[in-house]
Amino acid sequence: MPNLPDPILLAIPVFVALIIAEMIYARATGRAQFEPGDTAASLMMGFGNTVSGIVLGFVAIGWFVFLERFAIFEIGYAWWAFVLAFVLDDFVYYWAHRFAHTVRWWWADHVVHHSSQHYNLSTALRQPWLSPLTLKFIFFGSWLVLIGFPPAMVAFVGALNLVYQFWIHTEVVKTLPAPIEAVMNTPSHHRVHHATNPRYLDRNYAGVFIVWDKMFGTFEPERADEPCRYGIVKNLGTNNPWVISMHEWWGIIKDVRSAKSPSEVLGYWLGPPGWSPDGSRDSSKIIKARWAALQAAGAGEDEARSGDERAQGVPAE
Amino acid sequence: MDDPLILIVVLLVSAVSITGLVLLNRRLGGWTPARLDGVDAAARRLGDDVIGFEPGEGVLAADAGAALIEERGGKRLGLVLARGDRCVTRALRPEEIIAITREGATLTLHLADFTLPRIVTTLEDEPTAARWADRATRFTTQTRADHAEPA
């Protein structure tokens, strides 16, 4: 077994250097925005994520060591296996990420990453503290190991995927050449993913290859006439790392305690974020439907107005 | 990261890097604390954040750092807060407001909100604060009564 390096560990000095460069560029050009409280919170979340990975990571390692004996094939460490594992891992990442946005149990963890109203390289490091406890690695991390890719290789390509995703958290890069935008996840595509504009909600789940979103109907391009507004539907208004980390977990506990039936418990726990028994809260689906209705009503009014103007002989613009 | 020594070095370097980056960010500046340009601006912000919110009458804090805006039809009470260089909004339903207290021109809203449990805002003068304390209290009690199930 080759001794694979830890790509994230190696990338940390590059991350720091790029954040410094983006800060200076932001100050000089105004093309990106940093605020110290937000930056501190994002970096503290990243630090806590590293610590929790060390403290809780053994849960996932233990699982993969156990699982390896049930692998269908013995693929080994050939170069093509790394390439294949990287692509398949990105495919699994797409689905894991999609479920992280649509199942509240996993959203409670992932919401941390979306909780900044800024979008800069420090946002990439705003990561949750309790991920291993959500057991997402069992549901989504097991497939490649069961196929027969060595766990160390799966961990390696997974880390490469995360390293790739660091640099796309920026407003500095507008768009890249069309062939790259067509295939790869880029800053433009990922800005859409972090935006709360109804048009952009729950879109562009890709890690490295944006083609998954195009294949599964979740792709939305960034529009020049609709700047991204970053954050979450109900922004937090705090930079306290503990509150950032725990707020959605607390929400689940509170809601489950108030549930009147087992189906309500399930809805609050595993339903989409914003689910409520009477539909009185705002889930992404409800927000998008309300927005679409308002757009349609607005378009109808515009049409009626232009019809009136035509009838009155007002020249069209 | 199996070697404890490497682990300690990584954590120490990370802590030093975080401190350095935040200090650099402070030193460079380039952000402006958020302020609301008036009740209309606050209402627009609420409309952007809460799709379907129909702003009615509103009041701006003396320091332009917060605004309260009633929704037409009285279903929700809009709240816009300046936080850092951004604004945070809430469309509060009656059950989300635990209590409203007033001391002079200062209103305190106690909310059932894990991230914003207590909002303290000073309005222009005492009569304005008294009027809005009454309105907000009426909003919570009346609407709660409307929602109450018949005995």
Coordinates of C-alpha atoms in Angstrom, one line a residue, chain A residues 6 9 16 19-20 23-24 27 33-36 39-40 43 47 51 54 117-118 198 229 234-237 243 246-247 250 254 280 287 290-291 294, chain B residues 1 7 10-11 14-15 17-18 21-22 24-26 28-31 45 48-49 51-52 83-88 90 93 96 112-116:
Chain A
D6 CA -2.9 14.2 3.2
L9 CA -2.7 19.2 5.3
V16 CA -3.7 30.9 3.9
I19 CA -6.8 34.2 1.6
I20 CA -4.2 36.9 2.2
M23 CA -8.0 40.2 1.1
I24 CA -5.4 42.5 -0.4
R27 CA -9.1 46.1 -0.6
Q33 CA -15.7 41.7 0.5
F34 CA -14.3 40.7 3.9
E35 CA -15.5 41.7 7.4
P36 CA -13.3 40.7 10.4
T39 CA -13.8 36.1 8.7
A40 CA -13.0 35.1 12.3
L43 CA -11.8 30.5 10.3
F47 CA -10.3 25.1 13.0
V51 CA -10.2 19.3 15.7
I54 CA -9.3 14.3 14.8
Q117 CA -23.5 36.4 4.2
H118 CA -20.1 36.9 2.6
P198 CA -35.4 32.1 -4.9
R229 CA -27.4 37.4 -2.2
K234 CA -33.0 33.0 7.9
N235 CA -29.6 34.6 8.4
L236 CA -28.1 34.1 11.8
G237 CA -27.0 37.6 12.8
V243 CA -24.3 29.3 18.0
M246 CA -25.6 24.4 17.1
H247 CA -28.5 26.5 15.9
W250 CA -31.4 23.1 18.6
K254 CA -37.3 22.1 19.9
S280 CA -46.7 27.6 7.6
I287 CA -40.3 30.0 -1.3
R290 CA -44.3 31.8 -4.0
W291 CA -41.7 33.6 -6.0
L294 CA -45.3 36.6 -7.9
Chain B
M1 CA -1.7 13.1 11.1
L7 CA -0.8 17.4 15.1
V10 CA -0.6 21.9 12.8
L11 CA -3.1 23.1 15.4
S14 CA -3.6 27.1 12.4
A15 CA -4.4 29.2 15.5
S17 CA -2.7 31.9 11.1
I18 CA -6.3 32.6 12.1
L21 CA -5.6 36.7 9.1
V22 CA -8.2 38.4 11.3
L24 CA -4.8 41.6 8.7
N25 CA -8.5 42.0 7.8
R26 CA -8.9 44.6 10.5
L28 CA -6.7 46.5 5.8
G29 CA -10.3 47.7 6.4
G30 CA -12.5 48.1 3.4
W31 CA -15.9 47.3 4.9
R45 CA -34.7 44.6 2.2
D48 CA -36.1 40.8 -0.9
D49 CA -35.4 38.4 2.0
I51 CA -40.8 36.6 -0.5
G52 CA -44.4 37.8 -0.2
R83 CA -25.1 43.3 11.8
G84 CA -21.5 44.0 10.9
D85 CA -21.6 45.1 7.2
R86 CA -24.8 43.2 6.4
C87 CA -28.5 43.2 7.4
V88 CA -30.4 40.4 9.0
R90 CA -37.0 38.3 10.4
R93 CA -45.1 35.6 13.9
E96 CA -42.1 34.0 18.1
A112 CA -38.0 32.6 20.6
D113 CA -34.9 32.6 18.3
F114 CA -31.8 30.7 19.2
T115 CA -29.5 33.1 17.2
L116 CA -31.3 36.4 18.1

